[in-house]
Amino acid sequence: MTTPRPTREGQGGGSALFPGSFDPFTRGHADIVRRGLRLFDHIFIAVGVNEQKHGWIPVEERVRALREFYKDEPRISVVSYSTLTVDFARELGAQYILRGLRTHKDYEYELQMADVNRQLAPDIETVVLFSDPELTTVSSSIVRELAHFGRDIGEWLPEGLVYLMKD
Ligand code: ADP
């Protein structure tokens, strides 16, 4: 008997939703997207709109800057959403939810989210990638804190990503 050849499905492919606040999108996020492109045919970067939280960068600007940054990558789309993540994934036809994990502090939250999402949509698989060890300290909240105190945040963002901020 011959071993069946791996199918396209068995090798990955398909599309993934990468949901987050991305306020701002950091080098850590960009690394997850870069590595995700090895696994998936298409990645939807989905900026979640939180009605309760205004955030730092307006959602429209988060989307605009990311669209500009990834404009030459046809396998990436940037969208915003304000519904349940699994509902939005289904709407887009994404079979996977992509997330990143830095340390044990992220773990509890990511596990809880993955469990809830599995209950809501058993057909949508959460795929979690471990952070690059050099990027575990990179977080949107630290970037916001540094910006608040007038420090340069350039090295925390992927090179070429520019936010147009009003003073
Ligand atoms: P959320 O508000 O949903 O946690 P974030 O924008 O903070 O959204 O993060 C989106 C995803 O990216 C989360 O899974 C988070 O753990 C992951 N992430 C954030 N920073 C990094 C990093 N430096 N390395 C790897 N993954 C990261």
mmCIF file of C-alpha atoms and ligand atoms in Angstrom:
data_model
loop_
_atom_site.group_PDB
_atom_site.id
_atom_site.type_symbol
_atom_site.label_atom_id
_atom_site.label_comp_id
_atom_site.label_asym_id
_atom_site.label_seq_id
_atom_site.Cartn_x
_atom_site.Cartn_y
_atom_site.Cartn_z
ATOM 1 C CA MET A 1 0.000 0.000 0.000
ATOM 2 C CA THR A 2 1.356 3.415 -0.866
ATOM 3 C CA THR A 3 1.208 6.275 1.540
ATOM 4 C CA PRO A 4 -1.319 8.841 0.346
ATOM 5 C CA ARG A 5 0.289 12.013 -0.893
ATOM 6 C CA PRO A 6 -0.463 14.992 1.298
ATOM 7 C CA THR A 7 -3.341 17.007 -0.069
ATOM 8 C CA ARG A 8 -3.377 20.749 -0.400
ATOM 9 C CA GLU A 9 -5.762 20.801 2.525
ATOM 10 C CA GLY A 10 -3.394 18.739 4.638
ATOM 11 C CA GLN A 11 -0.577 21.168 3.944
ATOM 12 C CA GLY A 12 -2.367 24.200 5.184
ATOM 13 C CA GLY A 13 -3.388 26.889 2.747
ATOM 14 C CA GLY A 14 -6.777 28.494 3.123
ATOM 15 C CA SER A 15 -7.217 31.864 4.697
ATOM 16 C CA ALA A 16 -6.763 33.175 8.200
ATOM 17 C CA LEU A 17 -8.204 36.069 10.094
ATOM 18 C CA PHE A 18 -5.620 37.863 12.266
ATOM 19 C CA PRO A 19 -7.779 39.846 14.697
ATOM 20 C CA GLY A 20 -6.506 42.439 17.135
ATOM 21 C CA SER A 21 -6.589 46.022 18.262
ATOM 22 C CA PHE A 22 -3.302 46.846 16.492
ATOM 23 C CA ASP A 23 -3.198 50.183 18.313
ATOM 24 C CA PRO A 24 -0.534 50.469 16.982
ATOM 25 C CA PHE A 25 0.566 47.540 14.783
ATOM 26 C CA THR A 26 4.061 46.591 15.987
ATOM 27 C CA ARG A 27 7.063 44.639 14.720
ATOM 28 C CA GLY A 28 5.689 41.735 16.773
ATOM 29 C CA HIS A 29 2.435 41.763 14.804
ATOM 30 C CA ALA A 30 4.293 42.091 11.498
ATOM 31 C CA ASP A 31 6.380 39.047 12.354
ATOM 32 C CA ILE A 32 3.266 36.956 13.019
ATOM 33 C CA VAL A 33 1.845 38.058 9.640
ATOM 34 C CA ARG A 34 5.122 37.298 7.837
ATOM 35 C CA ARG A 35 5.281 33.800 9.279
ATOM 36 C CA GLY A 36 1.548 33.287 8.809
ATOM 37 C CA LEU A 37 1.997 33.802 5.076
ATOM 38 C CA ARG A 38 4.042 30.598 5.005
ATOM 39 C CA LEU A 39 1.047 28.714 6.364
ATOM 40 C CA PHE A 40 -1.915 30.404 4.733
ATOM 41 C CA ASP A 41 -2.762 31.532 1.216
ATOM 42 C CA HIS A 42 -4.394 34.693 2.487
ATOM 43 C CA ILE A 43 -4.407 36.676 5.721
ATOM 44 C CA PHE A 44 -7.077 39.175 6.683
ATOM 45 C CA ILE A 45 -5.667 41.610 9.230
ATOM 46 C CA ALA A 46 -8.814 42.561 11.102
ATOM 47 C CA VAL A 47 -8.805 45.658 13.278
ATOM 48 C CA GLY A 48 -11.425 45.155 15.968
ATOM 49 C CA VAL A 49 -13.605 48.141 16.747
ATOM 50 C CA ASN A 50 -14.294 48.405 20.453
ATOM 51 C CA GLU A 51 -17.351 50.591 21.029
ATOM 52 C CA GLN A 52 -16.412 51.030 24.701
ATOM 53 C CA LYS A 53 -12.781 51.954 24.110
ATOM 54 C CA HIS A 54 -11.812 54.841 21.888
ATOM 55 C CA GLY A 55 -8.207 53.765 21.559
ATOM 56 C CA TRP A 56 -5.144 55.812 20.671
ATOM 57 C CA ILE A 57 -5.037 55.806 16.871
ATOM 58 C CA PRO A 58 -8.457 56.119 15.201
ATOM 59 C CA VAL A 59 -9.547 52.814 13.663
ATOM 60 C CA GLU A 60 -9.767 54.319 10.148
ATOM 61 C CA GLU A 61 -6.147 55.462 10.426
ATOM 62 C CA ARG A 62 -5.027 52.044 11.708
ATOM 63 C CA VAL A 63 -6.642 50.497 8.614
ATOM 64 C CA ARG A 64 -5.346 53.124 6.173
ATOM 65 C CA ALA A 65 -1.741 52.876 7.386
ATOM 66 C CA LEU A 66 -1.758 49.060 7.222
ATOM 67 C CA ARG A 67 -3.308 49.023 3.739
ATOM 68 C CA GLU A 68 -0.565 51.358 2.569
ATOM 69 C CA PHE A 69 2.119 49.280 4.302
ATOM 70 C CA TYR A 70 0.934 45.999 2.731
ATOM 71 C CA LYS A 71 -0.179 47.446 -0.615
ATOM 72 C CA ASP A 72 2.276 45.294 -2.597
ATOM 73 C CA GLU A 73 1.252 42.059 -0.871
ATOM 74 C CA PRO A 74 -1.868 40.721 -2.642
ATOM 75 C CA ARG A 75 -2.199 37.905 -0.086
ATOM 76 C CA ILE A 76 -2.966 40.375 2.699
ATOM 77 C CA SER A 77 -6.191 42.322 3.177
ATOM 78 C CA VAL A 78 -6.774 44.850 5.935
ATOM 79 C CA VAL A 79 -10.291 45.270 7.277
ATOM 80 C CA SER A 80 -12.073 46.509 10.395
ATOM 81 C CA TYR A 81 -14.949 44.804 12.149
ATOM 82 C CA SER A 82 -17.248 45.247 15.111
ATOM 83 C CA THR A 83 -18.949 41.859 15.288
ATOM 84 C CA LEU A 84 -17.953 38.593 16.963
ATOM 85 C CA THR A 85 -14.595 37.448 15.614
ATOM 86 C CA VAL A 86 -15.845 33.996 14.551
ATOM 87 C CA ASP A 87 -18.863 35.515 12.789
ATOM 88 C CA PHE A 88 -16.570 37.855 10.898
ATOM 89 C CA ALA A 89 -14.193 35.013 9.998
ATOM 90 C CA ARG A 90 -17.142 33.087 8.590
ATOM 91 C CA GLU A 91 -18.370 36.116 6.683
ATOM 92 C CA LEU A 92 -14.961 36.354 4.982
ATOM 93 C CA GLY A 93 -14.712 32.616 4.429
ATOM 94 C CA ALA A 94 -11.617 32.342 6.656
ATOM 95 C CA GLN A 95 -11.044 28.869 8.101
ATOM 96 C CA TYR A 96 -8.464 29.938 10.676
ATOM 97 C CA ILE A 97 -7.973 32.533 13.366
ATOM 98 C CA LEU A 98 -4.330 33.514 13.719
ATOM 99 C CA ARG A 99 -2.936 34.754 17.038
ATOM 100 C CA GLY A 100 0.473 35.351 18.575
ATOM 101 C CA LEU A 101 1.815 34.301 21.978
ATOM 102 C CA ARG A 102 4.620 36.133 23.755
ATOM 103 C CA THR A 103 4.808 34.795 27.298
ATOM 104 C CA HIS A 104 2.717 32.864 29.810
ATOM 105 C CA LYS A 105 0.843 36.111 30.438
ATOM 106 C CA ASP A 106 -0.727 35.895 26.973
ATOM 107 C CA TYR A 107 -1.414 32.209 27.363
ATOM 108 C CA GLU A 108 -4.469 32.297 29.675
ATOM 109 C CA TYR A 109 -6.203 34.873 27.526
ATOM 110 C CA GLU A 110 -5.405 33.183 24.225
ATOM 111 C CA LEU A 111 -6.550 29.806 25.571
ATOM 112 C CA GLN A 112 -9.816 31.273 26.808
ATOM 113 C CA MET A 113 -10.475 33.016 23.492
ATOM 114 C CA ALA A 114 -9.635 29.890 21.505
ATOM 115 C CA ASP A 115 -11.936 27.775 23.712
ATOM 116 C CA VAL A 116 -14.856 30.168 23.396
ATOM 117 C CA ASN A 117 -14.341 30.494 19.654
ATOM 118 C CA ARG A 118 -14.207 26.713 19.275
ATOM 119 C CA GLN A 119 -17.510 26.407 21.131
ATOM 120 C CA LEU A 120 -19.069 29.033 18.885
ATOM 121 C CA ALA A 121 -17.549 27.765 15.644
ATOM 122 C CA PRO A 122 -15.983 24.286 15.837
ATOM 123 C CA ASP A 123 -15.027 24.427 12.159
ATOM 124 C CA ILE A 124 -12.787 27.478 12.621
ATOM 125 C CA GLU A 125 -9.384 26.522 13.989
ATOM 126 C CA THR A 126 -7.274 28.904 16.071
ATOM 127 C CA VAL A 127 -3.598 28.800 15.136
ATOM 128 C CA VAL A 128 -1.221 30.393 17.642
ATOM 129 C CA LEU A 129 2.355 31.222 16.703
ATOM 130 C CA PHE A 130 5.005 31.736 19.372
ATOM 131 C CA SER A 131 6.599 35.132 19.275
ATOM 132 C CA ASP A 132 10.120 35.526 17.969
ATOM 133 C CA PRO A 133 12.214 35.582 21.213
ATOM 134 C CA GLU A 134 13.573 38.999 20.231
ATOM 135 C CA LEU A 135 10.086 40.420 19.987
ATOM 136 C CA THR A 136 8.478 39.153 23.197
ATOM 137 C CA THR A 137 8.850 42.547 24.866
ATOM 138 C CA VAL A 138 7.213 44.401 21.992
ATOM 139 C CA SER A 139 3.663 45.405 22.814
ATOM 140 C CA SER A 140 1.227 48.058 21.618
ATOM 141 C CA SER A 141 0.719 49.290 25.188
ATOM 142 C CA ILE A 142 4.449 49.962 25.661
ATOM 143 C CA VAL A 143 4.541 51.849 22.374
ATOM 144 C CA ARG A 144 1.574 53.984 23.468
ATOM 145 C CA GLU A 145 3.282 54.667 26.811
ATOM 146 C CA LEU A 146 6.529 55.743 25.127
ATOM 147 C CA ALA A 147 4.671 57.957 22.672
ATOM 148 C CA HIS A 148 2.787 59.534 25.556
ATOM 149 C CA PHE A 149 6.108 60.595 27.069
ATOM 150 C CA GLY A 150 7.362 61.939 23.771
ATOM 151 C CA ARG A 151 9.845 59.138 23.041
ATOM 152 C CA ASP A 152 10.667 57.919 19.558
ATOM 153 C CA ILE A 153 8.606 54.816 18.780
ATOM 154 C CA GLY A 154 10.079 54.151 15.336
ATOM 155 C CA GLU A 155 12.081 51.083 16.296
ATOM 156 C CA TRP A 156 8.993 49.363 17.734
ATOM 157 C CA LEU A 157 7.040 49.627 14.478
ATOM 158 C CA PRO A 158 7.775 47.752 11.254
ATOM 159 C CA GLU A 159 9.988 49.850 9.002
ATOM 160 C CA GLY A 160 7.845 51.773 6.531
ATOM 161 C CA LEU A 161 4.623 51.773 8.555
ATOM 162 C CA VAL A 162 3.571 55.375 9.007
ATOM 163 C CA TYR A 163 0.625 56.688 10.965
ATOM 164 C CA LEU A 164 -0.623 60.152 10.153
ATOM 165 C CA MET A 165 -1.457 61.554 13.558
ATOM 166 C CA LYS A 166 -3.132 64.843 14.285
ATOM 167 C CA ASP A 167 -1.571 66.791 17.172
HETATM 168 P P1 ADP B 1 -5.857 42.137 21.309
HETATM 169 O O1 ADP B 1 -6.351 43.478 21.786
HETATM 170 O O2 ADP B 1 -6.913 41.299 20.641
HETATM 171 O O3 ADP B 1 -5.029 41.342 22.285
HETATM 172 P P2 ADP B 1 -3.424 42.985 20.002
HETATM 173 O O4 ADP B 1 -3.401 43.988 18.912
HETATM 174 O O5 ADP B 1 -2.850 43.406 21.318
HETATM 175 O O6 ADP B 1 -4.916 42.529 20.098
HETATM 176 O O7 ADP B 1 -2.679 41.664 19.526
HETATM 177 C C1 ADP B 1 -3.145 40.862 18.486
HETATM 178 C C2 ADP B 1 -2.433 39.515 18.560
HETATM 179 O O8 ADP B 1 -1.043 39.713 18.363
HETATM 180 C C3 ADP B 1 -2.574 38.803 19.913
HETATM 181 O O9 ADP B 1 -2.679 37.420 19.706
HETATM 182 C C4 ADP B 1 -1.276 39.127 20.609
HETATM 183 O O10 ADP B 1 -0.923 38.140 21.555
HETATM 184 C C5 ADP B 1 -0.320 39.108 19.419
HETATM 185 N N1 ADP B 1 0.892 39.873 19.664
HETATM 186 C C6 ADP B 1 1.002 41.136 20.138
HETATM 187 N N2 ADP B 1 2.292 41.510 20.243
HETATM 188 C C7 ADP B 1 3.033 40.450 19.824
HETATM 189 C C8 ADP B 1 4.450 40.194 19.723
HETATM 190 N N3 ADP B 1 5.345 41.087 20.088
HETATM 191 N N4 ADP B 1 4.824 38.983 19.249
HETATM 192 C C9 ADP B 1 3.898 38.064 18.906
HETATM 193 N N5 ADP B 1 2.565 38.219 18.997
HETATM 194 C C10 ADP B 1 2.130 39.401 19.445
#
